GROMACS .gro file of C-alpha atoms in nm:
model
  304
    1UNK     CA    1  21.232  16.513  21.567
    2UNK     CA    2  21.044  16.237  21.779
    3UNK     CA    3  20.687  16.442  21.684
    4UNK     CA    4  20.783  16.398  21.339
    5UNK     CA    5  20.879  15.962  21.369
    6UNK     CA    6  20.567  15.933  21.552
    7UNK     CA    7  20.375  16.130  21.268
    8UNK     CA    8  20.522  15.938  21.051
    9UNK     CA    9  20.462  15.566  21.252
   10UNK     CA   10  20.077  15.644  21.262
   11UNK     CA   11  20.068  15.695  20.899
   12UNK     CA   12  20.187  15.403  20.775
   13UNK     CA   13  19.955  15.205  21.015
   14UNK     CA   14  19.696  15.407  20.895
   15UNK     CA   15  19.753  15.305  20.581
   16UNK     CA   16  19.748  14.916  20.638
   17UNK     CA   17  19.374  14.839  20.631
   18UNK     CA   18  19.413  15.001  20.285
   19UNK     CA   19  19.687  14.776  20.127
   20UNK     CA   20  19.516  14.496  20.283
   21UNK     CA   21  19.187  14.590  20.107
   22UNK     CA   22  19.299  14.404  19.811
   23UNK     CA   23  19.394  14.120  19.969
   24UNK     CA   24  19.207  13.795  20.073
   25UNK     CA   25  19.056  13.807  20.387
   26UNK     CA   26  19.008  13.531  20.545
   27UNK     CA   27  18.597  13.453  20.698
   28UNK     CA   28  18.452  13.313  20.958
   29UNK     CA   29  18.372  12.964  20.773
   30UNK     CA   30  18.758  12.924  20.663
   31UNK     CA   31  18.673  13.007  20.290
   32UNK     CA   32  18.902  13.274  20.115
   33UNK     CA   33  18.710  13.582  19.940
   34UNK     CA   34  18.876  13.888  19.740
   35UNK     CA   35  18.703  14.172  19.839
   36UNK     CA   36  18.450  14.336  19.617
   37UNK     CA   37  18.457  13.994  19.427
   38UNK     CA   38  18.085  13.814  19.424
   39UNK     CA   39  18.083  13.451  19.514
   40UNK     CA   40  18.041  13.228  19.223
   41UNK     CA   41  18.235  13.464  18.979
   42UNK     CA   42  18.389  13.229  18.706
   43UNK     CA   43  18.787  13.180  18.750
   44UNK     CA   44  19.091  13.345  18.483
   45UNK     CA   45  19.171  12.968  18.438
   46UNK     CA   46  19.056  12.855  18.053
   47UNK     CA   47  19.165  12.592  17.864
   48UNK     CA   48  19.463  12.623  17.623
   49UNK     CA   49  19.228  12.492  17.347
   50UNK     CA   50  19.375  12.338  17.048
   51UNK     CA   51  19.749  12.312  16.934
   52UNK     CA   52  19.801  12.371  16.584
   53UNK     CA   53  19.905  12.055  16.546
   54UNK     CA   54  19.540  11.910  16.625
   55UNK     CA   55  19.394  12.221  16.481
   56UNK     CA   56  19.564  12.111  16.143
   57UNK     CA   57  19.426  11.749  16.218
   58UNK     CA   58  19.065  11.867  16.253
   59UNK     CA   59  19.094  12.060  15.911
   60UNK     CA   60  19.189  11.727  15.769
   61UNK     CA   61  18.962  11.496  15.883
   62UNK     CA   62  18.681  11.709  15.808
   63UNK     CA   63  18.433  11.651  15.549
   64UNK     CA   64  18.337  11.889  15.311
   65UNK     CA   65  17.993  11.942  15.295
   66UNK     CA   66  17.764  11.827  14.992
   67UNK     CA   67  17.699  12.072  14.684
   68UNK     CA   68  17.319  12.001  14.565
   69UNK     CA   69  17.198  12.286  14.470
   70UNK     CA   70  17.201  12.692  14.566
   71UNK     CA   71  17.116  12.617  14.972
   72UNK     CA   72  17.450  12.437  14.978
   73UNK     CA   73  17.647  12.729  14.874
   74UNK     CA   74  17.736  12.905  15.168
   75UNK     CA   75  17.827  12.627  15.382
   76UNK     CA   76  18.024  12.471  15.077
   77UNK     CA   77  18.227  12.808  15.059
   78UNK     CA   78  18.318  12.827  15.481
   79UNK     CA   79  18.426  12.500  15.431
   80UNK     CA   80  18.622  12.552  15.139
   81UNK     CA   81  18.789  12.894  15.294
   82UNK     CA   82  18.947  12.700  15.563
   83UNK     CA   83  19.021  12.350  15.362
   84UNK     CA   84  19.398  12.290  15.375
   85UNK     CA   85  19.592  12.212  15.067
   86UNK     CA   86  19.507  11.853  15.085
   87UNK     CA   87  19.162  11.931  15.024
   88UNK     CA   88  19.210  12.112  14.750
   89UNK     CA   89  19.134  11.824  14.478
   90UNK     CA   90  18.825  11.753  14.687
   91UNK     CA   91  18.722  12.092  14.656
   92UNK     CA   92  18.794  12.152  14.274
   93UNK     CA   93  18.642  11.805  14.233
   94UNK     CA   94  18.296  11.888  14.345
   95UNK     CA   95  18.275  12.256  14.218
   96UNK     CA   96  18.360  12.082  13.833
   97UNK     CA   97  18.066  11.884  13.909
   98UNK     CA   98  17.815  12.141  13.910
   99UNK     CA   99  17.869  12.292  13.588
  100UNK     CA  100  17.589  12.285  13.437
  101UNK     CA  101  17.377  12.354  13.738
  102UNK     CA  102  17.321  12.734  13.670
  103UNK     CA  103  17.139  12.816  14.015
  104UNK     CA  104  17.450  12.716  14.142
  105UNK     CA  105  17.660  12.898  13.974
  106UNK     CA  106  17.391  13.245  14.031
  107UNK     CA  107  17.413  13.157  14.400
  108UNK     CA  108  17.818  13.179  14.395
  109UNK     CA  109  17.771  13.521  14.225
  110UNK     CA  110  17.575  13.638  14.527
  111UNK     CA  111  17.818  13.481  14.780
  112UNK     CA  112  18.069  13.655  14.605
  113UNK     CA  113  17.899  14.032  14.621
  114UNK     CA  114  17.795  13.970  15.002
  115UNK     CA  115  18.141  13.810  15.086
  116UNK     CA  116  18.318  14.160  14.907
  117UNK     CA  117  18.150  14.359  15.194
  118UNK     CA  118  18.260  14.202  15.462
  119UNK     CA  119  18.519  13.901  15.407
  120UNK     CA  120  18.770  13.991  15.147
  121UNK     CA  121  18.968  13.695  15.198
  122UNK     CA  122  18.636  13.467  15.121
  123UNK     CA  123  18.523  13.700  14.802
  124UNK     CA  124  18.893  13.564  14.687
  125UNK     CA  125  18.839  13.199  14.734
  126UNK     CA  126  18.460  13.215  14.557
  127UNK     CA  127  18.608  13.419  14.283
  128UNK     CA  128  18.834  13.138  14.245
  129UNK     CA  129  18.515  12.849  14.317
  130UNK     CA  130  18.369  13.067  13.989
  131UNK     CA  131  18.697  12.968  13.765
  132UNK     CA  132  18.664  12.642  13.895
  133UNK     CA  133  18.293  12.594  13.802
  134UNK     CA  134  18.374  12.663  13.414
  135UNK     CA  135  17.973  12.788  13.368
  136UNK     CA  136  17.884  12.978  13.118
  137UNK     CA  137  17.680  13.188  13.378
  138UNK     CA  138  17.981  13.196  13.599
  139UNK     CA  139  18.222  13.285  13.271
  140UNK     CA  140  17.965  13.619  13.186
  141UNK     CA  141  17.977  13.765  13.531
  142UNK     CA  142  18.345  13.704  13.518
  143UNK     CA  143  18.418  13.928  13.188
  144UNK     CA  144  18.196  14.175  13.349
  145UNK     CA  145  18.321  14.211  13.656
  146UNK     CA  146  18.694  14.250  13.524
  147UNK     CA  147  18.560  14.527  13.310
  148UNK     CA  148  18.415  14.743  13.612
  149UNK     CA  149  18.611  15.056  13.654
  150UNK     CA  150  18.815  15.101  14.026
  151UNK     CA  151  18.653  15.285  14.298
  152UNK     CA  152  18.730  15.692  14.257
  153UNK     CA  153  18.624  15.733  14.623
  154UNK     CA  154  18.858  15.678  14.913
  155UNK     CA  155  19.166  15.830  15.057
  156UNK     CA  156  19.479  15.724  14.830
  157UNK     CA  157  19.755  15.565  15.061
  158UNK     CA  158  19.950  15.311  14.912
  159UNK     CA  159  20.238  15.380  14.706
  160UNK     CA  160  20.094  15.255  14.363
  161UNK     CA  161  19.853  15.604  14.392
  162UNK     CA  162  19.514  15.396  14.455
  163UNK     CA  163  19.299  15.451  14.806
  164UNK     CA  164  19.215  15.078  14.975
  165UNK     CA  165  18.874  15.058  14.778
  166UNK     CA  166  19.058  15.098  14.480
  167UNK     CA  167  19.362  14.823  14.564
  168UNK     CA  168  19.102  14.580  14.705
  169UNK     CA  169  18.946  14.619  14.367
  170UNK     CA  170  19.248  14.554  14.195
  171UNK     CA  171  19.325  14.204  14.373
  172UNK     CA  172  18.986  14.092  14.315
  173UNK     CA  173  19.024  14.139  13.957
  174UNK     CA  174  19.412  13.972  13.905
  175UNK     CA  175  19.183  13.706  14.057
  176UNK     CA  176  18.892  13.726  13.838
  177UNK     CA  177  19.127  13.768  13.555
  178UNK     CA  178  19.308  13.413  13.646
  179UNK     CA  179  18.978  13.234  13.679
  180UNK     CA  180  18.806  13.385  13.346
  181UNK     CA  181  19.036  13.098  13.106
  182UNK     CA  182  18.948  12.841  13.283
  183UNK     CA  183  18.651  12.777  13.102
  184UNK     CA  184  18.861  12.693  12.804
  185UNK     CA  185  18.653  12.795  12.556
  186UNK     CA  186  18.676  12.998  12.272
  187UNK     CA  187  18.461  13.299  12.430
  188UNK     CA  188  18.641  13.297  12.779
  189UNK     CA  189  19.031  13.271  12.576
  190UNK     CA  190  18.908  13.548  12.350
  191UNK     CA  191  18.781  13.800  12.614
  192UNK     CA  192  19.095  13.689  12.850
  193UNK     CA  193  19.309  13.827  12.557
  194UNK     CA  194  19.162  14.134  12.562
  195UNK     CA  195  19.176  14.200  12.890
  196UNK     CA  196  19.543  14.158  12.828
  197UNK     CA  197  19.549  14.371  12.529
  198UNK     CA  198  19.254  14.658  12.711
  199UNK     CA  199  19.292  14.661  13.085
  200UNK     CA  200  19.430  14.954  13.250
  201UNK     CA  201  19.663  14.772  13.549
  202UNK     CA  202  19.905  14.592  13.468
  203UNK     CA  203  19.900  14.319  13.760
  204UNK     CA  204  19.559  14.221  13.598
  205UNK     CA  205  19.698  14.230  13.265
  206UNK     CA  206  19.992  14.018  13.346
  207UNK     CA  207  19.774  13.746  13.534
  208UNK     CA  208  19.505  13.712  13.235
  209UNK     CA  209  19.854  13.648  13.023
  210UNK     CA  210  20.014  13.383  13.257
  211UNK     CA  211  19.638  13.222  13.286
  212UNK     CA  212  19.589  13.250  12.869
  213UNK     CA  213  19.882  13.027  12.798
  214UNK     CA  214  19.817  12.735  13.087
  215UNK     CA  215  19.443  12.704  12.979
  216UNK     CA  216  19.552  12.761  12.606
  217UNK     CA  217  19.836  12.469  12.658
  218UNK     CA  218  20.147  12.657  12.701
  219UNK     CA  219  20.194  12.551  12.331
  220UNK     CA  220  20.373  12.773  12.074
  221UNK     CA  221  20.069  12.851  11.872
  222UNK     CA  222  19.955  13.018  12.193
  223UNK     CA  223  20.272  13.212  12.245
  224UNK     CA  224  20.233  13.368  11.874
  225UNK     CA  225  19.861  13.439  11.960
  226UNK     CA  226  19.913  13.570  12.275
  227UNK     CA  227  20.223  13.804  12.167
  228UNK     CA  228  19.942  14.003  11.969
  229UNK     CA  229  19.768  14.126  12.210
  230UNK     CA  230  20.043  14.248  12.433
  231UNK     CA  231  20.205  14.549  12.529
  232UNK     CA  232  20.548  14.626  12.380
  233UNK     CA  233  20.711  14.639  12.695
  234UNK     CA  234  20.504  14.320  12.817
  235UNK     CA  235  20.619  14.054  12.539
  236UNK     CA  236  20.837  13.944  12.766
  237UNK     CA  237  20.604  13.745  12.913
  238UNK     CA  238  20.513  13.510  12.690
  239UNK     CA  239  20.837  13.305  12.762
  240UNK     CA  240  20.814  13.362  13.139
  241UNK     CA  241  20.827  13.010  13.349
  242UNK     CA  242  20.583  12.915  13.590
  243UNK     CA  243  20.656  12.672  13.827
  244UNK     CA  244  20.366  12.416  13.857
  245UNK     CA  245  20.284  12.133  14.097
  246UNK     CA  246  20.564  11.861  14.072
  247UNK     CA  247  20.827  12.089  13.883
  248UNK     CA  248  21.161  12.013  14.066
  249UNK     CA  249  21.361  12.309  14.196
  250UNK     CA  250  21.631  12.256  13.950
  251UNK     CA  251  21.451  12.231  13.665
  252UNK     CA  252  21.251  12.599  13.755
  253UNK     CA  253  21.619  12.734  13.792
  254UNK     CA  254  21.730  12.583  13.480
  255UNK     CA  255  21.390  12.749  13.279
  256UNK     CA  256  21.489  13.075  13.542
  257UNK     CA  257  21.828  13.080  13.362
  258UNK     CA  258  21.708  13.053  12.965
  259UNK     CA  259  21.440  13.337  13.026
  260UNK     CA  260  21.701  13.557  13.151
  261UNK     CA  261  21.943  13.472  12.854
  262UNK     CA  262  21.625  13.534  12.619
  263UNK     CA  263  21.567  13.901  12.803
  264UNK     CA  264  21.939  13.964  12.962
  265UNK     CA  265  21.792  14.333  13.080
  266UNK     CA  266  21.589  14.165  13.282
  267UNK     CA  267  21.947  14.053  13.490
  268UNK     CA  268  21.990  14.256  13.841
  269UNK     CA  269  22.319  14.474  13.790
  270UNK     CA  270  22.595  14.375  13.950
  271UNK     CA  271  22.645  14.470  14.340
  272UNK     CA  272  22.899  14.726  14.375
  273UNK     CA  273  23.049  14.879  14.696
  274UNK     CA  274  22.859  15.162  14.866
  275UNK     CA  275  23.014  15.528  14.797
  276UNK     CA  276  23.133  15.630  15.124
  277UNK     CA  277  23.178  16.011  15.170
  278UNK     CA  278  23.494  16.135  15.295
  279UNK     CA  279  23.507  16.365  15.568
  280UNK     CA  280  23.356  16.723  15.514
  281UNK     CA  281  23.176  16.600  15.217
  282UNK     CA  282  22.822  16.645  15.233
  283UNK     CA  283  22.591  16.386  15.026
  284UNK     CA  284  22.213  16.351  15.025
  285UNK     CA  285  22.224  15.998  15.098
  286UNK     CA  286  22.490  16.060  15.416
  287UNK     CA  287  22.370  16.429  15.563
  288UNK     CA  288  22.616  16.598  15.743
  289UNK     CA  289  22.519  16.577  16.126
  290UNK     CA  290  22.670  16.814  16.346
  291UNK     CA  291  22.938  16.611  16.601
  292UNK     CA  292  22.788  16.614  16.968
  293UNK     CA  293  22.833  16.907  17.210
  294UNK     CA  294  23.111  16.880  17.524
  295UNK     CA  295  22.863  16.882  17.801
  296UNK     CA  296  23.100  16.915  18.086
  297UNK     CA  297  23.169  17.200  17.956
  298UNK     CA  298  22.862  17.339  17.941
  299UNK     CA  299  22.749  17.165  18.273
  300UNK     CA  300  23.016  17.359  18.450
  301UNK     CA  301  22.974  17.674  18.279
  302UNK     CA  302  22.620  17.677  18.401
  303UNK     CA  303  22.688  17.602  18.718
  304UNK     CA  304  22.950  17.925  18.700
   0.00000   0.00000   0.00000
């Protein structure tokens, strides 16, 4: 027994030198070095950097940067990806004031097909910079683009049915398809009805509605015009409110409340109490599950 303590003593002051290893040792000049660490090796300390608070207050204060011509584009688009809302009138402001500049509106086409590849969320905002712009060079590519078909390769995955190529597609085209109006004029209403009346997803279908009647007025003559071109089971939608900038809660709940009187099978059914199933009565939503086994039992039967 004392052979085995004093065994058992040497290892563990054997094994010492190697817990220490990772510890600071001091040298011979006082200074404190981790071992295997090279002197002058930057420290884990970093700054906390911004708060959101200031980050917010940076966003605002910036300036957005000038829109000349074509060589301003890409810098006018980071800068309008990250502008916060305040902005926004800055932003739609300056992109209304190129109009008629055409090489501007050719260089926000090309943003666009580069930003598709590797920045979805910027392809979004310069689909939207292409609305804004109102050109007629901007208003062709538009109508083109919303008539490309979706992407047959890919894995599908969501629950719609469509592989990610496919629903990336999709978004950018509700987009396209709520920019395409904006032009307000007679060519860019026309082909937004008939994307409403030809294409083959409905969320597109339903934006290119909603963004019909607010560039066509919201008026009743563009109700009765609209109402041609859609689906039976889509007419619904020319009543259906929008709530726009400075529309009180109250009054979207009291336009809410008429649409669903003018379409009352639209109204969610009633909640009613969950069936519970009694016992021994097997149901697919409530499986049978077998009740848990007496392991003491078993426990001392095995040990039997």
């Amino acid at each position: 027994m004392k052979c085995h303590i004093l065994l058992r003593t040497k290892a563990m002051l054997l094994a010492v030198p190697v817990l220490l290893a990772g510890c600071a040792i001091p040298e011979s000049n006082g200074s404190s070095v981790s071992v295997g660490t090279p002197k002058g090796a930057p420290t884990a300390a970093q700054s906390r950097g911004l708060s959101p608070a200031q980050s917010r207050s940076v966003r605002e204060s910036a300036s957005l940067p000038a829109l000349r011509g074509p060589q301003d584009v890409p810098s006018f688009v980071a800068a309008a990806s990250v502008a916060p809302v305040s902005k926004r009138e800055v932003v739609r402001s300056a992109i209304q004031a190129s109009k008629n500049n055409e090489a501007i509106a050719s260089e926000l086409i090309t943003e666009f097909n580069r930003a598709r590849k590797v920045d979805f969320s910027q392809a979004l905002v310069v689909l939207s910079l292409i609305g804004e712009q109102r050109s007629s060079t901007g208003t062709k590519f538009l109508i083109e683009f919303l008539h490309q078909p979706l992407p047959l390769d890919g894995q599908e995955t969501s629950e719609l049915g469509l592989s990610p190529e496919a629903e990336a597609m999709e978004r950018l085209q509700v987009k396209a398809a709520n920019g395409l109006p904006y032009a307000r004029t007679a060519g860019a209403l026309q082909a937004t009805l008939e994307v409403v009346a030809e294409h083959p997803l409905k969320p597109v279908r339903v934006e290119a509605a909603s963004s019909y009647l607010w560039n066509a007025g919201n008026t009743d003559k563009a109700r009765r015009r609209l109402s041609q071109y859609l689906r039976e089971d889509e007419r619904l939608l020319v009543h259906r409110p929008v709530r726009v900038d400075g529309m009180s809660p109250n009054e979207f709940n009291r336009q809410l409340a008429v649409y669903a009187e003018r379409y009352p099978e639209l109204k969610a059914p009633e909640p009613t109490r969950a069936h519970r199933a009694i016992e021994g009565e097997h149901t697919f939503d409530e499986p049978q599950i077998s009740p848990p086994t007496d392991r003491s039992n078993s426990d001392s039967k095995r040990q039997q």
